[in-house]
Coordinates of N, CA and C in Angstrom, one line a residue:
M398 N 31.7 -26.0 145.1 CA 31.2 -26.8 145.9 C 30.3 -26.6 147.6
T399 N 29.6 -27.0 147.9 CA 29.7 -26.4 149.4 C 30.0 -27.3 150.5
G400 N 31.6 -28.1 149.9 CA 32.3 -28.2 151.6 C 33.2 -27.7 151.4
D401 N 33.1 -26.5 150.4 CA 34.3 -25.6 149.8 C 34.0 -24.1 151.1
L402 N 32.8 -25.1 151.6 CA 32.2 -23.3 152.2 C 32.6 -23.5 153.9
P403 N 32.2 -22.3 154.5 CA 32.8 -22.4 155.3 C 31.8 -22.6 157.0
A404 N 31.4 -23.1 157.9 CA 30.9 -23.9 158.1 C 30.0 -22.2 158.7
P405 N 28.8 -22.5 159.1 CA 27.9 -21.1 159.4 C 28.1 -20.2 160.8
A406 N 29.3 -21.2 161.7 CA 29.3 -20.7 163.0 C 30.5 -20.1 162.6
A407 N 31.3 -20.3 162.1 CA 33.0 -19.4 161.7 C 32.1 -18.7 161.1
M408 N 31.6 -18.4 160.2 CA 31.1 -17.4 159.3 C 30.9 -15.9 160.3
D409 N 29.9 -16.7 161.1 CA 29.3 -15.8 162.0 C 30.3 -15.8 163.2
A410 N 31.0 -16.1 163.8 CA 32.1 -15.9 164.3 C 33.0 -14.3 163.6
T411 N 32.5 -14.2 162.9 CA 33.2 -12.5 162.0 C 32.0 -11.6 162.6
V412 N 31.1 -11.7 163.1 CA 29.8 -10.5 163.2 C 29.8 -10.7 164.8
P413 N 29.9 -9.6 165.7 CA 29.5 -9.4 166.9 C 27.8 -10.0 167.0
P414 N 27.8 -9.9 168.5 CA 26.4 -10.7 168.5 C 25.7 -8.6 168.9
P415 N 24.7 -8.7 168.2 CA 23.9 -6.8 169.0 C 24.2 -7.1 170.4
V416 N 24.1 -5.5 170.8 CA 24.2 -5.1 172.6 C 22.5 -5.8 173.0
P417 N 21.7 -6.4 174.2 CA 21.3 -6.6 174.6 C 20.4 -5.2 174.7
V418 N 19.5 -4.6 175.8 CA 18.9 -3.8 176.4 C 18.9 -3.8 177.8
G419 N 19.3 -4.8 178.6 CA 20.3 -4.5 179.7 C 21.3 -4.4 179.9
A420 N 22.5 -4.0 178.6 CA 24.3 -3.7 178.7 C 23.7 -2.7 179.3
A421 N 22.7 -1.3 179.2 CA 23.8 -0.6 179.6 C 23.8 -0.3 181.7
A422 N 23.0 -0.8 181.8 CA 22.2 0.0 182.7 C 23.7 -0.8 183.2
V423 N 24.4 -2.3 183.3 CA 24.9 -3.3 183.8 C 26.6 -2.5 183.3
F424 N 27.2 -1.8 182.2 CA 27.8 -1.7 181.7 C 28.2 0.6 182.1
G425 N 26.7 0.6 182.3 CA 26.8 2.0 181.9 C 28.4 3.2 181.4
S426 N 28.6 3.6 181.8 CA 29.8 4.7 180.9 C 30.6 3.5 180.2
A427 N 30.8 2.1 180.7 CA 32.1 1.5 180.5 C 31.3 0.7 179.3
L428 N 30.3 1.3 178.9 CA 29.3 0.2 177.4 C 30.5 0.3 176.9
P429 N 30.3 1.5 175.9 CA 32.2 1.0 174.4 C 32.9 0.3 174.5
A430 N 33.9 0.8 175.7 CA 34.8 -0.3 176.3 C 34.0 -2.2 175.4
A431 N 33.3 -2.0 176.4 CA 32.6 -3.3 176.2 C 31.7 -4.0 174.9
V432 N 31.5 -2.8 174.2 CA 31.1 -3.0 173.6 C 32.2 -4.0 171.8
A433 N 33.3 -3.2 172.4 CA 34.6 -2.8 171.5 C 34.9 -4.5 171.7
F434 N 35.0 -4.9 173.3 CA 35.3 -6.0 173.2 C 35.3 -7.5 173.2
A435 N 33.3 -7.1 172.5 CA 32.9 -8.2 172.6 C 33.2 -8.8 170.8
G436 N 33.0 -6.9 170.2 CA 34.3 -7.0 168.7 C 35.0 -8.3 168.8
I437 N 35.9 -7.0 169.6 CA 37.6 -8.2 169.8 C 37.5 -9.5 169.8
L438 N 36.2 -9.9 171.0 CA 36.5 -11.4 171.3 C 36.2 -12.2 170.1
A439 N 35.2 -12.1 169.2 CA 33.8 -12.5 167.9 C 34.5 -12.5 166.5
T440 N 36.1 -11.3 167.0 CA 37.0 -12.2 165.9 C 38.2 -13.1 166.4
R441 N 39.2 -11.6 166.7 CA 40.6 -12.4 166.6 C 40.9 -13.4 167.9
G442 N 39.2 -13.1 168.9 CA 39.1 -14.0 169.7 C 39.1 -15.5 169.2
V443 N 38.2 -15.8 168.7 CA 37.2 -16.8 167.9 C 39.1 -17.2 167.0
R444 N 39.3 -16.8 166.9 CA 41.0 -16.8 165.6 C 42.0 -17.4 166.4
Q445 N 42.6 -16.5 167.2 CA 43.3 -17.6 168.3 C 42.9 -18.0 168.9
G446 N 41.7 -19.3 169.2 CA 41.0 -19.6 169.6 C 40.7 -19.7 171.0
L447 N 40.7 -18.0 171.9 CA 40.4 -17.7 173.1 C 39.2 -17.9 173.3
I448 N 38.6 -17.9 171.9 CA 36.1 -18.7 172.9 C 36.3 -19.7 171.6
G449 N 34.9 -20.3 171.2 CA 34.8 -20.9 170.6 C 34.2 -20.8 169.8
P450 N 33.8 -20.9 168.2 CA 32.8 -19.5 167.9 C 31.5 -19.8 167.9
R451 N 31.0 -20.9 168.8 CA 29.8 -21.3 169.4 C 28.9 -20.1 170.2
E452 N 30.7 -19.8 170.9 CA 30.1 -18.5 171.9 C 29.8 -17.3 171.6
V453 N 30.2 -16.8 170.2 CA 29.7 -16.4 170.1 C 28.6 -15.0 169.9
P454 N 26.8 -15.9 169.3 CA 26.6 -15.6 169.7 C 25.6 -15.2 171.1
I455 N 26.4 -15.7 171.9 CA 25.9 -15.8 173.6 C 27.3 -15.2 174.4
L456 N 28.2 -14.2 173.6 CA 28.6 -13.3 174.3 C 28.9 -12.5 175.3
W457 N 27.5 -12.3 175.1 CA 26.8 -10.9 175.7 C 26.0 -11.6 177.5
D458 N 25.6 -12.5 176.7 CA 25.1 -13.0 178.2 C 26.0 -13.8 179.1
R459 N 26.4 -14.5 178.3 CA 27.0 -16.1 178.9 C 28.8 -15.3 179.5
H460 N 29.0 -14.6 178.7 CA 30.6 -14.0 179.4 C 30.6 -12.4 179.8
L461 N 30.4 -11.6 178.9 CA 30.1 -10.5 178.7 C 29.7 -9.8 180.9
L462 N 27.6 -9.6 179.9 CA 27.6 -10.1 181.6 C 27.8 -10.0 182.7
N463 N 27.5 -11.2 182.1 CA 27.8 -12.8 183.3 C 29.2 -11.7 184.3
C464 N 30.3 -11.8 183.7 CA 31.5 -11.5 184.4 C 31.4 -9.7 185.3
A465 N 30.5 -8.5 184.4 CA 30.6 -7.5 185.0 C 29.4 -7.5 185.8
V466 N 28.6 -8.5 186.2 CA 27.9 -8.0 187.3 C 28.7 -8.4 189.1
V467 N 29.6 -8.9 188.6 CA 30.6 -9.9 189.9 C 31.5 -8.3 190.9
A468 N 31.1 -6.9 189.9 CA 31.5 -5.5 190.4 C 30.8 -5.4 191.7
E469 N 28.9 -5.7 191.6 CA 29.0 -5.8 192.8 C 28.9 -6.4 194.3
L470 N 30.4 -6.7 194.1 CA 30.6 -8.0 195.0 C 32.0 -7.4 195.7
V471 N 32.5 -6.7 194.7 CA 33.3 -5.6 195.8 C 33.2 -4.7 195.8
G472 N 33.7 -4.8 197.2 CA 33.5 -3.4 198.0 C 34.5 -2.1 198.1
P473 N 34.0 -1.0 198.3 CA 34.1 0.5 198.4 C 35.8 0.6 198.5
Q474 N 36.2 -0.2 199.6 CA 37.8 -0.7 200.2 C 38.2 -1.3 199.8
C475 N 37.8 -1.8 198.4 CA 38.7 -2.6 197.3 C 40.0 -1.7 196.2
R476 N 41.0 -1.9 196.3 CA 41.5 -0.9 195.3 C 42.1 -1.8 194.4
T477 N 42.7 -2.8 194.9 CA 43.5 -4.0 193.7 C 42.9 -5.0 194.0
L478 N 42.8 -5.8 192.9 CA 42.0 -6.4 191.9 C 43.4 -7.7 191.4
I479 N 43.4 -8.5 191.4 CA 44.3 -10.0 190.7 C 43.3 -11.2 190.1
D480 N 43.1 -11.6 188.9 CA 42.0 -12.2 187.6 C 43.3 -13.5 187.5
I481 N 42.8 -14.3 188.7 CA 44.1 -15.6 188.1 C 43.4 -16.3 186.8
G482 N 44.3 -16.6 186.1 CA 44.1 -17.8 184.6 C 43.7 -16.8 183.7
S483 N 43.8 -15.1 183.2 CA 43.1 -14.6 182.8 C 42.4 -15.0 182.0
G484 N 43.1 -15.8 180.9 CA 42.5 -16.0 179.5 C 42.3 -15.3 178.4
A485 N 40.8 -15.6 178.1 CA 41.0 -14.2 176.9 C 40.1 -12.8 177.7
G486 N 40.4 -12.9 178.8 CA 40.2 -11.3 179.8 C 38.2 -11.2 180.3
L487 N 38.6 -12.8 180.6 CA 37.4 -13.0 181.8 C 36.9 -13.5 182.8
P488 N 37.1 -13.3 183.9 CA 36.7 -11.5 183.5 C 37.0 -10.2 183.8
G489 N 38.5 -10.5 184.1 CA 39.2 -9.4 184.1 C 39.3 -7.9 183.6
L490 N 39.6 -8.8 182.8 CA 39.5 -7.1 181.6 C 37.5 -6.6 182.2
V491 N 37.0 -7.0 181.7 CA 35.2 -6.8 182.2 C 35.4 -5.9 183.4
L492 N 35.8 -5.9 184.8 CA 36.1 -5.9 185.2 C 36.1 -4.6 186.1
A493 N 37.8 -5.0 185.0 CA 38.5 -3.5 184.8 C 38.0 -1.5 184.3
M494 N 36.9 -2.8 183.6 CA 36.0 -1.2 182.8 C 34.8 -1.0 183.5
V495 N 34.9 -1.8 184.5 CA 33.0 -1.6 185.5 C 34.3 -0.7 186.4
L496 N 35.2 -1.3 186.7 CA 35.2 -0.7 189.1 C 36.8 0.1 188.0
P497 N 37.1 1.4 187.3 CA 37.8 2.4 186.8 C 38.9 2.2 187.8
D498 N 38.4 2.6 188.9 CA 39.0 3.2 189.8 C 40.0 1.8 191.2
I499 N 39.7 0.6 190.2 CA 40.7 -0.4 191.0 C 42.3 -0.9 189.9
A500 N 43.0 -0.3 190.8 CA 43.8 -2.0 189.7 C 44.4 -3.3 189.7
V501 N 43.9 -3.5 188.1 CA 43.5 -4.9 188.0 C 44.7 -5.6 187.9
T502 N 45.0 -6.9 188.1 CA 46.7 -7.7 187.3 C 45.9 -8.4 186.9
L503 N 46.5 -9.1 186.2 CA 46.1 -9.7 185.3 C 47.2 -11.2 184.9
L504 N 46.6 -12.3 185.6 CA 47.9 -13.3 185.8 C 47.8 -14.5 184.9
E505 N 47.9 -14.7 183.8 CA 48.2 -16.2 182.7 C 49.6 -15.9 182.8
P506 N 49.3 -17.3 182.1 CA 51.0 -18.2 181.9 C 50.7 -18.3 180.7
M507 N 49.9 -18.0 179.9 CA 50.1 -18.3 178.4 C 51.3 -17.3 177.1
E508 N 52.0 -17.5 177.0 CA 52.8 -16.2 176.5 C 51.8 -15.4 175.0
R509 N 50.7 -16.4 174.3 CA 50.1 -15.6 172.7 C 48.7 -14.8 173.4
R510 N 48.5 -15.6 175.1 CA 47.4 -15.7 175.6 C 48.0 -14.1 176.0
C511 N 48.3 -13.8 177.1 CA 49.1 -12.4 176.9 C 49.5 -11.3 176.2
R512 N 50.1 -11.9 174.9 CA 49.7 -10.7 174.3 C 48.2 -10.2 173.6
F513 N 47.1 -11.2 173.4 CA 46.2 -10.9 173.7 C 45.5 -9.9 174.4
L514 N 46.3 -10.2 176.1 CA 45.6 -9.4 176.8 C 45.6 -8.2 176.8
T515 N 47.1 -8.0 176.3 CA 48.2 -7.1 176.1 C 47.8 -6.3 175.1
G516 N 46.8 -6.3 173.8 CA 46.9 -5.9 172.8 C 45.0 -5.4 173.2
C517 N 44.3 -5.8 174.5 CA 42.7 -5.6 174.4 C 43.4 -4.4 175.3
V518 N 44.1 -4.4 176.1 CA 44.7 -3.3 177.0 C 44.8 -2.8 176.8
T519 N 45.5 -2.2 175.6 CA 45.7 -0.8 174.4 C 44.6 0.1 174.0
E520 N 43.6 -1.3 172.8 CA 43.1 -1.1 172.6 C 41.4 -0.4 172.9
L521 N 41.6 -1.4 174.4 CA 40.8 -0.1 175.0 C 41.1 0.9 175.9
D522 N 42.6 1.3 175.9 CA 42.2 2.4 176.9 C 42.5 2.1 178.3
L523 N 42.6 1.4 178.9 CA 42.4 0.5 180.1 C 43.1 0.4 180.8
A524 N 43.5 2.2 181.4 CA 44.5 2.6 182.4 C 45.1 1.6 183.6
N525 N 44.1 0.9 183.4 CA 44.2 0.5 185.4 C 44.6 -0.6 185.6
V526 N 45.0 -1.6 184.3 CA 45.4 -3.0 184.1 C 46.8 -3.4 183.6
T527 N 47.6 -4.2 184.2 CA 48.5 -4.4 184.0 C 48.5 -5.9 183.4
V528 N 49.4 -6.7 182.6 CA 48.9 -8.6 182.7 C 50.0 -8.8 183.1
L529 N 50.3 -10.1 183.6 CA 51.6 -10.4 184.4 C 51.0 -12.2 183.9
R530 N 52.9 -12.3 183.0 CA 52.7 -13.5 182.7 C 53.6 -14.2 183.5
G531 N 53.0 -15.1 184.0 CA 53.2 -16.4 185.7 C 52.2 -17.0 185.9
R532 N 53.0 -18.2 186.6 CA 51.8 -19.2 187.0 C 51.0 -18.7 188.9
A533 N 49.9 -18.9 188.5 CA 50.2 -18.9 190.1 C 50.6 -18.9 191.7
E534 N 50.3 -20.7 190.6 CA 51.5 -20.8 192.4 C 53.2 -19.9 192.7
E535 N 53.5 -19.7 191.1 CA 54.9 -19.4 191.6 C 54.8 -17.8 192.4
A536 N 54.0 -16.5 191.1 CA 53.8 -15.6 191.7 C 53.3 -15.7 193.4
A537 N 52.5 -16.7 194.2 CA 52.7 -16.4 195.5 C 53.6 -16.6 196.1
V538 N 54.3 -17.9 196.1 CA 55.6 -18.4 196.5 C 56.1 -16.5 196.2
R539 N 56.9 -16.0 195.3 CA 57.0 -15.2 194.7 C 56.2 -13.7 195.6
S540 N 55.3 -13.3 196.0 CA 54.5 -12.6 196.3 C 55.0 -11.2 195.5
V541 N 54.6 -11.7 194.4 CA 54.5 -10.7 193.3 C 53.1 -9.2 193.7
V542 N 52.4 -10.5 194.5 CA 50.7 -9.9 194.3 C 50.1 -10.3 195.2
R543 N 49.8 -9.0 195.9 CA 49.1 -9.6 197.5 C 47.7 -8.4 197.6
A544 N 46.7 -8.6 196.3 CA 45.5 -7.9 196.3 C 44.6 -7.4 197.1
D545 N 43.6 -6.9 197.3 CA 42.5 -6.7 197.9 C 41.5 -8.0 197.6
V546 N 41.6 -8.6 196.7 CA 39.8 -9.4 195.9 C 41.5 -9.9 194.6
A547 N 40.8 -11.3 194.7 CA 41.2 -12.6 193.6 C 40.0 -12.8 192.8
T548 N 40.3 -13.5 191.7 CA 38.8 -13.3 190.9 C 39.3 -14.8 190.0
A549 N 37.8 -15.8 189.8 CA 38.9 -16.6 188.4 C 37.4 -16.6 188.3
R550 N 37.8 -17.9 187.0 CA 36.0 -18.3 186.0 C 37.1 -19.3 185.3
A551 N 36.3 -20.5 185.6 CA 36.9 -21.9 184.8 C 38.5 -21.8 184.9
V552 N 38.8 -21.3 185.7 CA 40.8 -22.2 186.3 C 40.7 -23.4 187.2
A553 N 40.0 -23.6 187.8 CA 39.8 -25.0 188.3 C 39.7 -25.7 189.5
P554 N 39.3 -26.8 189.6 CA 38.1 -27.6 191.1 C 38.4 -26.3 191.9
L555 N 37.1 -26.0 192.7 CA 37.3 -24.8 194.3 C 38.6 -25.3 194.6
P556 N 39.1 -26.6 195.3 CA 40.2 -26.9 195.9 C 40.8 -26.5 195.7
R557 N 41.7 -26.6 195.1 CA 42.7 -26.6 193.7 C 42.5 -24.9 194.0
L558 N 42.2 -24.6 193.2 CA 41.5 -22.6 193.7 C 41.8 -21.9 194.5
A559 N 40.5 -23.0 195.6 CA 41.4 -21.6 196.7 C 43.0 -21.9 197.4
E560 N 43.3 -23.1 197.1 CA 45.1 -22.6 197.8 C 46.1 -21.8 197.3
L561 N 45.1 -21.6 195.9 CA 45.8 -21.2 194.7 C 46.1 -19.3 195.1
A562 N 44.7 -19.0 195.7 CA 44.0 -17.5 195.4 C 44.0 -16.7 196.7
A563 N 44.6 -17.1 197.7 CA 44.8 -17.4 199.5 C 46.1 -17.4 199.1
G564 N 47.3 -17.3 198.6 CA 48.4 -17.2 198.5 C 48.6 -15.9 197.6
L565 N 47.3 -15.1 197.3 CA 47.2 -13.6 196.9 C 46.8 -13.1 196.5
V566 N 46.3 -13.0 198.0 CA 45.7 -12.2 198.4 C 46.6 -11.6 199.8
R567 N 46.0 -10.6 199.8 CA 46.4 -9.6 201.7 C 45.3 -10.5 202.2
P568 N 45.9 -10.1 203.5 CA 45.4 -11.0 205.2 C 43.9 -10.6 204.9
G569 N 43.1 -11.1 205.0 CA 41.4 -11.2 205.0 C 40.8 -10.8 203.5
G570 N 41.8 -10.8 202.5 CA 41.5 -10.4 201.4 C 40.2 -10.8 200.6
M571 N 39.9 -10.6 200.1 CA 38.5 -11.5 199.3 C 38.9 -12.1 198.1
V572 N 38.3 -13.8 197.8 CA 37.8 -14.6 196.6 C 36.8 -14.9 196.4
L573 N 36.6 -14.4 195.3 CA 35.3 -14.6 194.1 C 35.4 -15.2 193.1
A574 N 35.2 -16.6 193.4 CA 35.1 -17.6 191.8 C 33.6 -18.3 191.9
I575 N 33.9 -16.9 190.5 CA 33.1 -17.9 189.0 C 32.7 -19.2 189.4
K576 N 31.5 -19.7 189.4 CA 31.1 -20.8 189.4 C 29.6 -21.1 188.7
G577 N 29.2 -22.6 188.1 CA 27.9 -22.2 187.9 C 27.0 -23.6 188.9
R578 N 26.0 -24.3 188.4 CA 24.7 -25.2 189.0 C 26.1 -26.0 189.9
T579 N 27.2 -26.7 189.7 CA 27.7 -27.2 191.2 C 28.7 -26.8 191.9
A580 N 28.3 -25.4 191.9 CA 28.9 -24.4 193.4 C 28.4 -25.0 194.6
M581 N 27.5 -25.3 194.3 CA 27.8 -25.7 195.5 C 28.7 -27.2 196.4
E582 N 28.7 -27.9 194.9 CA 29.4 -28.9 195.7 C 30.4 -29.0 195.9
E583 N 31.0 -28.3 195.0 CA 32.4 -27.9 194.9 C 32.6 -27.2 196.0
L584 N 31.5 -26.1 196.7 CA 32.2 -26.3 198.1 C 32.0 -26.4 199.1
T585 N 31.1 -27.6 198.9 CA 31.8 -28.7 200.0 C 33.0 -29.3 199.9
D586 N 33.2 -30.2 198.6 CA 34.3 -31.3 198.4 C 35.9 -30.1 198.9
A587 N 35.0 -28.8 198.6 CA 36.6 -27.8 198.8 C 36.3 -27.6 200.8
G588 N 36.2 -27.8 201.9 CA 36.1 -27.7 203.1 C 37.1 -28.2 203.7
P589 N 37.5 -29.3 203.2 CA 39.2 -29.4 204.5 C 40.0 -28.2 203.9
V590 N 40.3 -29.0 202.8 CA 41.1 -27.1 202.3 C 41.0 -25.3 203.1
L591 N 40.0 -25.2 202.4 CA 39.5 -24.2 203.2 C 39.4 -24.0 204.5
R592 N 39.5 -25.1 205.7 CA 39.6 -25.4 206.9 C 41.2 -25.3 206.6
R593 N 41.7 -25.6 206.6 CA 43.2 -25.5 206.2 C 43.9 -24.6 206.5
I594 N 43.3 -23.7 205.5 CA 44.0 -22.4 204.4 C 43.9 -21.7 206.1
G595 N 42.4 -21.7 205.8 CA 42.0 -20.3 206.8 C 41.1 -20.0 206.7
A596 N 40.0 -20.1 205.9 CA 39.3 -19.8 205.2 C 38.5 -19.5 205.9
R597 N 37.6 -17.7 205.7 CA 36.4 -17.4 206.5 C 35.6 -17.6 205.4
S598 N 33.9 -17.0 206.3 CA 33.0 -17.2 205.2 C 32.6 -17.4 204.3
A599 N 32.9 -19.1 203.9 CA 32.7 -18.9 202.4 C 31.7 -19.3 202.0
E600 N 30.9 -18.9 201.1 CA 29.6 -19.5 200.9 C 29.2 -18.9 199.3
V601 N 28.1 -19.3 199.1 CA 27.3 -19.6 197.3 C 26.8 -18.0 197.4
V602 N 27.1 -17.0 196.9 CA 26.1 -16.1 196.6 C 26.1 -15.4 195.2
H603 N 25.0 -14.7 194.6 CA 25.2 -14.8 193.3 C 24.6 -13.4 193.4
A604 N 25.0 -13.3 192.2 CA 25.7 -11.5 191.4 C 24.2 -10.9 190.8
G605 N 24.2 -9.8 190.6 CA 23.6 -9.2 189.3 C 21.7 -9.9 189.5
Q606 N 21.2 -10.3 190.4 CA 19.7 -10.6 190.5 C 19.2 -9.4 190.1
G607 N 18.5 -9.5 189.2 CA 17.0 -8.8 188.7 C 17.6 -7.7 187.3
K608 N 19.4 -8.2 187.4 CA 19.9 -7.6 185.9 C 20.5 -8.6 185.3
V609 N 20.9 -9.6 185.3 CA 20.8 -10.8 184.4 C 20.2 -11.7 184.9
D610 N 19.4 -12.7 184.1 CA 18.9 -14.2 184.0 C 20.1 -15.1 183.4
P611 N 20.2 -16.5 184.1 CA 20.3 -16.3 185.5 C 21.6 -15.1 185.9
A612 N 21.1 -15.3 188.0 CA 22.3 -14.2 188.2 C 23.8 -15.3 187.9
T613 N 24.9 -14.6 188.2 CA 26.2 -15.2 188.1 C 26.4 -15.7 190.0
T614 N 26.7 -17.2 189.5 CA 26.9 -17.9 190.7 C 27.9 -18.1 191.1
V615 N 28.4 -17.4 192.4 CA 30.2 -17.2 192.7 C 30.0 -17.8 194.0
V616 N 31.6 -18.3 194.1 CA 31.8 -19.0 195.3 C 32.4 -18.3 195.9
R617 N 32.8 -17.6 197.1 CA 32.9 -16.1 197.7 C 33.4 -17.1 198.9
F618 N 34.9 -16.1 199.4 CA 35.8 -16.2 200.7 C 36.4 -15.5 201.4
F619 N 37.3 -15.3 202.4 CA 37.7 -14.9 203.1 C 39.1 -15.2 203.5
A620 N 40.3 -14.7 202.8 CA 41.7 -15.7 203.9 C 42.0 -15.0 204.5
R621 N 42.7 -16.2 205.9 CA 42.6 -15.6 207.1 C 43.4 -14.3 206.9
T622 N 43.3 -13.4 208.3 CA 43.6 -12.3 208.8 C 45.3 -12.4 209.3
G623 N 45.2 -13.2 209.3 CA 47.1 -13.0 209.9 C 47.7 -14.8 210.2
R624 N 48.9 -14.6 210.6 CA 49.0 -16.5 210.5 C 48.1 -17.4 211.6
A625 N 48.8 -18.3 211.7 CA 47.6 -19.4 212.7 C 48.4 -19.7 213.2

């Protein structure tokens, strides 16, 4: 009976999408790791509820490439990066692939997601990645991490995220929040919080122009350089 057959999306979820032509230019030597990660997300990622089955056909455009181009915003002086609420490893694991000389910490509060991330780190042989279970608020209070860069994607509205991220970067450190079409609106809403925490140079920037379409929209700001 047709009622016993899996839905088309469920069947497609076990088949990684084809690698787009532009992926090699974005990932470079990290492309094999990206291809392997796409396979993990399309299978275990879906089964464990980390991404939805409808996301599989757009894994490259919406997720992998979208995250990878953010690397161009990370300057050569940056040596450490913390990814807040890593979830399925987007953008943290992807950035670790394309920035192998940067020590990346994946901060994630849920144990099952941490297990998934740890498995990915091992399978993809990413020696520059540490998985840390915890909430951003707790990590900031305990000063567990003070990174050069903090990244986040689909974690919280910008007013809340700004406070969380500011506590996880060093003085003058950079925060990169991947956002969508409402980025400018969120930046406006976050104005009072950004001023209160002493954030500098807050703006909406676009990464990957000419490489991905559409370019990735990012809210970027810098933490205060010292105590007020």
